[in-house]
PDB file of C-alpha atoms in Angstrom:
ATOM      1  CA  MET A  54     -33.406  -1.655   9.596  1.00  0.00           C
ATOM      2  CA  ASN A  55     -31.154  -4.655  10.068  1.00  0.00           C
ATOM      3  CA  LYS A  56     -27.594  -4.520  11.415  1.00  0.00           C
ATOM      4  CA  LYS A  57     -25.958  -4.726   7.967  1.00  0.00           C
ATOM      5  CA  GLY A  58     -28.113  -1.934   6.555  1.00  0.00           C
ATOM      6  CA  LEU A  59     -27.355   0.274   9.556  1.00  0.00           C
ATOM      7  CA  PHE A  60     -23.635  -0.407   9.160  1.00  0.00           C
ATOM      8  CA  ASN A  61     -23.770   0.508   5.447  1.00  0.00           C
ATOM      9  CA  LEU A  62     -25.697   3.690   6.250  1.00  0.00           C
ATOM     10  CA  LEU A  63     -23.095   4.598   8.855  1.00  0.00           C
ATOM     11  CA  ARG A  64     -20.301   4.035   6.327  1.00  0.00           C
ATOM     12  CA  ILE A  65     -22.035   6.293   3.789  1.00  0.00           C
ATOM     13  CA  VAL A  66     -22.621   9.037   6.374  1.00  0.00           C
ATOM     14  CA  ILE A  67     -18.990   8.897   7.567  1.00  0.00           C
ATOM     15  CA  SER A  68     -17.634   8.912   3.990  1.00  0.00           C
ATOM     16  CA  GLY A  69     -19.893  11.806   3.019  1.00  0.00           C
ATOM     17  CA  GLY A  70     -18.934  13.694   6.161  1.00  0.00           C
ATOM     18  CA  LEU A  71     -15.228  13.206   5.478  1.00  0.00           C
ATOM     19  CA  LEU A  72     -15.636  14.388   1.870  1.00  0.00           C
ATOM     20  CA  ALA A  73     -17.617  17.426   3.033  1.00  0.00           C
ATOM     21  CA  PHE A  74     -14.920  18.181   5.619  1.00  0.00           C
ATOM     22  CA  LEU A  75     -12.211  17.904   2.956  1.00  0.00           C
ATOM     23  CA  ILE A  76     -14.076  20.293   0.662  1.00  0.00           C
ATOM     24  CA  TRP A  77     -14.670  22.686   3.569  1.00  0.00           C
ATOM     25  CA  MET A  78     -10.963  22.605   4.462  1.00  0.00           C
ATOM     26  CA  MET A  79     -10.073  23.464   0.860  1.00  0.00           C
ATOM     27  CA  ARG A  80     -12.750  26.144   0.471  1.00  0.00           C
ATOM     28  CA  ASP A  81     -10.226  28.972   0.019  1.00  0.00           C
ATOM     29  CA  SER A  82      -8.143  27.143  -2.568  1.00  0.00           C
ATOM     30  CA  PHE A  83     -10.877  25.078  -4.243  1.00  0.00           C
ATOM     31  CA  GLY A  84     -10.851  27.349  -7.315  1.00  0.00           C
ATOM     32  CA  GLN A  85      -7.110  26.878  -7.700  1.00  0.00           C
ATOM     33  CA  VAL A  86      -7.503  23.113  -7.421  1.00  0.00           C
ATOM     34  CA  LEU A  87     -10.154  23.096 -10.165  1.00  0.00           C
ATOM     35  CA  GLU A  88      -8.009  25.363 -12.343  1.00  0.00           C
ATOM     36  CA  THR A  89      -4.993  23.060 -11.889  1.00  0.00           C
ATOM     37  CA  ILE A  90      -7.107  20.044 -12.820  1.00  0.00           C
ATOM     38  CA  LYS A  91      -8.344  21.828 -15.954  1.00  0.00           C
ATOM     39  CA  LYS A  92      -4.757  22.665 -17.008  1.00  0.00           C
ATOM     40  CA  ALA A  93      -3.381  19.184 -16.325  1.00  0.00           C
ATOM     41  CA  ASP A  94      -2.227  17.083 -19.249  1.00  0.00           C
ATOM     42  CA  ARG A  95      -4.915  14.432 -19.537  1.00  0.00           C
ATOM     43  CA  VAL A  96      -2.617  11.900 -21.198  1.00  0.00           C
ATOM     44  CA  THR A  97      -0.067  12.141 -18.398  1.00  0.00           C
ATOM     45  CA  ILE A  98      -2.758  11.940 -15.722  1.00  0.00           C
ATOM     46  CA  SER A  99      -4.344   8.940 -17.454  1.00  0.00           C
ATOM     47  CA  ALA A 100      -0.982   7.197 -17.846  1.00  0.00           C
ATOM     48  CA  GLY A 101      -0.187   7.801 -14.180  1.00  0.00           C
ATOM     49  CA  PHE A 102      -3.572   6.442 -13.177  1.00  0.00           C
ATOM     50  CA  LEU A 103      -3.066   3.315 -15.290  1.00  0.00           C
ATOM     51  CA  VAL A 104       0.423   2.758 -13.842  1.00  0.00           C
ATOM     52  CA  PHE A 105      -1.045   3.135 -10.337  1.00  0.00           C
ATOM     53  CA  LEU A 106      -3.780   0.591 -11.139  1.00  0.00           C
ATOM     54  CA  ALA A 107      -1.254  -1.846 -12.601  1.00  0.00           C
ATOM     55  CA  GLY A 108       0.938  -1.480  -9.506  1.00  0.00           C
ATOM     56  CA  MET A 109      -2.000  -2.120  -7.195  1.00  0.00           C
ATOM     57  CA  MET A 110      -2.943  -5.197  -9.215  1.00  0.00           C
ATOM     58  CA  LEU A 111       0.627  -6.511  -8.965  1.00  0.00           C
ATOM     59  CA  LEU A 112       0.611  -5.920  -5.198  1.00  0.00           C
ATOM     60  CA  GLY A 113      -2.627  -7.902  -5.023  1.00  0.00           C
ATOM     61  CA  VAL A 114      -1.144 -10.719  -7.084  1.00  0.00           C
ATOM     62  CA  ARG A 115       1.931 -10.815  -4.823  1.00  0.00           C
ATOM     63  CA  LEU A 116      -0.233 -11.055  -1.697  1.00  0.00           C
ATOM     64  CA  HIS A 117      -2.392 -13.698  -3.388  1.00  0.00           C
ATOM     65  CA  VAL A 118       0.678 -15.822  -4.140  1.00  0.00           C
ATOM     66  CA  ILE A 119       1.889 -15.479  -0.544  1.00  0.00           C
ATOM     67  CA  MET A 120      -1.541 -16.435   0.812  1.00  0.00           C
ATOM     68  CA  LYS A 121      -1.852 -19.341  -1.582  1.00  0.00           C
ATOM     69  CA  SER A 122       1.537 -20.670  -0.449  1.00  0.00           C
ATOM     70  CA  GLN A 123       0.115 -20.787   3.091  1.00  0.00           C
ATOM     71  CA  ASN A 124      -3.099 -22.568   2.025  1.00  0.00           C
ATOM     72  CA  ILE A 125      -5.224 -19.467   2.396  1.00  0.00           C
ATOM     73  CA  HIS A 126      -7.634 -19.627  -0.482  1.00  0.00           C
ATOM     74  CA  LEU A 127      -9.079 -16.231  -1.288  1.00  0.00           C
ATOM     75  CA  PRO A 128     -10.012 -15.415  -4.876  1.00  0.00           C
ATOM     76  CA  LEU A 129      -7.556 -13.120  -6.642  1.00  0.00           C
ATOM     77  CA  GLY A 130     -10.267 -10.511  -7.131  1.00  0.00           C
ATOM     78  CA  ARG A 131     -10.942 -10.441  -3.382  1.00  0.00           C
ATOM     79  CA  VAL A 132      -7.232 -10.054  -2.597  1.00  0.00           C
ATOM     80  CA  ILE A 133      -6.917  -7.183  -5.089  1.00  0.00           C
ATOM     81  CA  TYR A 134     -10.034  -5.613  -3.536  1.00  0.00           C
ATOM     82  CA  LEU A 135      -8.415  -5.902  -0.086  1.00  0.00           C
ATOM     83  CA  THR A 136      -5.236  -4.333  -1.494  1.00  0.00           C
ATOM     84  CA  PHE A 137      -7.231  -1.304  -2.654  1.00  0.00           C
ATOM     85  CA  ILE A 138      -8.951  -1.080   0.741  1.00  0.00           C
ATOM     86  CA  GLY A 139      -5.555  -1.161   2.449  1.00  0.00           C
ATOM     87  CA  GLN A 140      -4.238   1.558   0.145  1.00  0.00           C
ATOM     88  CA  PHE A 141      -7.271   3.723   0.834  1.00  0.00           C
ATOM     89  CA  PHE A 142      -6.853   3.484   4.591  1.00  0.00           C
ATOM     90  CA  SER A 143      -3.080   4.009   4.360  1.00  0.00           C
ATOM     91  CA  ASN A 144      -3.856   7.445   2.975  1.00  0.00           C
ATOM     92  CA  PHE A 145      -5.963   8.428   5.987  1.00  0.00           C
ATOM     93  CA  LEU A 146      -4.724   6.524   9.008  1.00  0.00           C
ATOM     94  CA  PRO A 147      -1.853   8.062  10.951  1.00  0.00           C
ATOM     95  CA  THR A 148       0.663   5.249  10.487  1.00  0.00           C
ATOM     96  CA  ALA A 149       2.238   3.734   7.408  1.00  0.00           C
ATOM     97  CA  ILE A 150       0.894   0.319   8.386  1.00  0.00           C
ATOM     98  CA  GLY A 151      -2.672   1.426   9.089  1.00  0.00           C
ATOM     99  CA  GLY A 152      -3.825   0.124   5.721  1.00  0.00           C
ATOM    100  CA  ASP A 153      -2.144  -3.207   6.415  1.00  0.00           C
ATOM    101  CA  ILE A 154      -4.039  -3.486   9.697  1.00  0.00           C
ATOM    102  CA  VAL A 155      -7.353  -2.857   7.962  1.00  0.00           C
ATOM    103  CA  LYS A 156      -6.419  -5.258   5.164  1.00  0.00           C
ATOM    104  CA  ALA A 157      -5.480  -7.926   7.726  1.00  0.00           C
ATOM    105  CA  PHE A 158      -8.756  -7.385   9.580  1.00  0.00           C
ATOM    106  CA  TYR A 159     -10.904  -7.849   6.490  1.00  0.00           C
ATOM    107  CA  ALA A 160      -8.820 -10.737   5.140  1.00  0.00           C
ATOM    108  CA  ALA A 161      -8.961 -12.543   8.502  1.00  0.00           C
ATOM    109  CA  ARG A 162     -12.747 -12.138   8.546  1.00  0.00           C
ATOM    110  CA  HIS A 163     -12.943 -13.897   5.175  1.00  0.00           C
ATOM    111  CA  THR A 164     -10.465 -16.663   5.936  1.00  0.00           C
ATOM    112  CA  GLY A 165     -11.008 -17.347   9.619  1.00  0.00           C
ATOM    113  CA  LYS A 166      -7.223 -17.856   9.915  1.00  0.00           C
ATOM    114  CA  LYS A 167      -6.265 -14.714  11.804  1.00  0.00           C
ATOM    115  CA  LEU A 168      -2.638 -15.392  12.697  1.00  0.00           C
ATOM    116  CA  LEU A 169      -1.752 -16.898   9.331  1.00  0.00           C
ATOM    117  CA  THR A 170      -3.443 -14.060   7.455  1.00  0.00           C
ATOM    118  CA  VAL A 171      -1.624 -11.399   9.483  1.00  0.00           C
ATOM    119  CA  THR A 172       1.641 -13.257   8.924  1.00  0.00           C
ATOM    120  CA  CYS A 173       1.051 -13.254   5.155  1.00  0.00           C
ATOM    121  CA  ILE A 174       0.441  -9.517   5.170  1.00  0.00           C
ATOM    122  CA  ILE A 175       3.606  -8.930   7.218  1.00  0.00           C
ATOM    123  CA  MET A 176       5.518 -11.128   4.775  1.00  0.00           C
ATOM    124  CA  ASP A 177       4.061  -9.118   1.901  1.00  0.00           C
ATOM    125  CA  ARG A 178       5.332  -5.932   3.559  1.00  0.00           C
ATOM    126  CA  ILE A 179       8.785  -7.471   4.085  1.00  0.00           C
ATOM    127  CA  LEU A 180       8.999  -8.591   0.452  1.00  0.00           C
ATOM    128  CA  GLY A 181       7.961  -5.115  -0.668  1.00  0.00           C
ATOM    129  CA  THR A 182      10.690  -3.560   1.452  1.00  0.00           C
ATOM    130  CA  ALA A 183      13.264  -6.011   0.103  1.00  0.00           C
ATOM    131  CA  THR A 184      12.189  -5.189  -3.453  1.00  0.00           C
ATOM    132  CA  ILE A 185      12.575  -1.461  -2.883  1.00  0.00           C
ATOM    133  CA  ILE A 186      16.004  -1.968  -1.338  1.00  0.00           C
ATOM    134  CA  LEU A 187      17.091  -4.147  -4.268  1.00  0.00           C
ATOM    135  CA  MET A 188      15.817  -1.586  -6.790  1.00  0.00           C
ATOM    136  CA  LEU A 189      17.632   1.171  -4.895  1.00  0.00           C
ATOM    137  CA  LEU A 190      20.861  -0.796  -5.016  1.00  0.00           C
ATOM    138  CA  ILE A 191      20.571  -1.505  -8.738  1.00  0.00           C
ATOM    139  CA  VAL A 192      19.737   2.101  -9.617  1.00  0.00           C
ATOM    140  CA  SER A 193      22.492   3.474  -7.373  1.00  0.00           C
ATOM    141  CA  PHE A 194      25.158   1.680  -9.401  1.00  0.00           C
ATOM    142  CA  PHE A 195      23.859   3.282 -12.598  1.00  0.00           C
ATOM    143  CA  VAL A 196      23.839   6.782 -11.120  1.00  0.00           C
ATOM    144  CA  SER A 197      26.790   6.499  -8.728  1.00  0.00           C
ATOM    145  CA  GLU A 198      28.915   8.812 -10.885  1.00  0.00           C
ATOM    146  CA  SER A 199      26.355  11.608 -10.659  1.00  0.00           C
ATOM    147  CA  ILE A 200      25.962  11.413  -6.879  1.00  0.00           C
ATOM    148  CA  VAL A 201      27.658  14.520  -5.537  1.00  0.00           C
ATOM    149  CA  ASN A 202      27.705  13.497  -1.884  1.00  0.00           C
ATOM    150  CA  LYS A 203      29.787  10.306  -1.800  1.00  0.00           C
ATOM    151  CA  ALA A 204      28.958   9.854   1.897  1.00  0.00           C
ATOM    152  CA  LEU A 205      25.337   9.369   0.834  1.00  0.00           C
ATOM    153  CA  PHE A 206      26.382   6.613  -1.553  1.00  0.00           C
ATOM    154  CA  SER A 207      28.472   4.974   1.194  1.00  0.00           C
ATOM    155  CA  PHE A 208      25.513   5.153   3.573  1.00  0.00           C
ATOM    156  CA  LEU A 209      23.343   3.550   0.891  1.00  0.00           C
ATOM    157  CA  ILE A 210      25.764   0.643   0.490  1.00  0.00           C
ATOM    158  CA  ILE A 211      25.920   0.177   4.282  1.00  0.00           C
ATOM    159  CA  ALA A 212      22.122   0.321   4.584  1.00  0.00           C
ATOM    160  CA  VAL A 213      21.621  -2.185   1.773  1.00  0.00           C
ATOM    161  CA  SER A 214      24.273  -4.498   3.236  1.00  0.00           C
ATOM    162  CA  GLY A 215      22.657  -4.279   6.677  1.00  0.00           C
ATOM    163  CA  SER A 216      19.263  -5.011   5.144  1.00  0.00           C
ATOM    164  CA  ALA A 217      20.690  -7.997   3.300  1.00  0.00           C
ATOM    165  CA  VAL A 218      22.090  -9.384   6.557  1.00  0.00           C
ATOM    166  CA  PHE A 219      18.726  -8.759   8.236  1.00  0.00           C
ATOM    167  CA  PHE A 220      16.853 -10.674   5.525  1.00  0.00           C
ATOM    168  CA  ILE A 221      19.356 -13.531   5.546  1.00  0.00           C
ATOM    169  CA  VAL A 222      18.938 -13.863   9.316  1.00  0.00           C
ATOM    170  CA  LEU A 223      15.159 -13.490   9.030  1.00  0.00           C
ATOM    171  CA  PHE A 224      14.834 -16.275   6.483  1.00  0.00           C
ATOM    172  CA  SER A 225      17.461 -18.555   7.970  1.00  0.00           C
ATOM    173  CA  LYS A 226      15.993 -21.817   9.242  1.00  0.00           C
ATOM    174  CA  LYS A 227      18.797 -22.104  11.808  1.00  0.00           C
ATOM    175  CA  VAL A 228      17.903 -18.755  13.401  1.00  0.00           C
TER     176      VAL A 228
END
């Protein structure tokens, strides 16, 4: 068996082993899990799944645009595939950036531009964080009247302001 075939066999064995371990860990509550799945509203589950897929596609498009701006030419389908791989590993690796590390590894293998590829993935993460902060700020103004703890709202404004200063400094050509 060649090296690639052995690697694929190893991946299948590890994946199967992890699935078997997961099922073994849930052996006492497996019936409850199946019962919950049977009772779940299929329309809601399907809609949630489609929203998740659309979000993953948009994340892939965002990373593709960032990579393209840095003259890294990976097909959009490959970038979306790498986004799904990163999401998969983010669910299992112990850090929040574990999926980004795996995504950077695979993307760098395809491009040969290691530093630039890693930089694009870091930039993608920074843009994602900025987007979440902006969305939080916008939503907070719509629900500010219903926030019981005004100190929380003040902290939110301070955190968003600090983040804005951070991003201004980060993207400043003078700094």
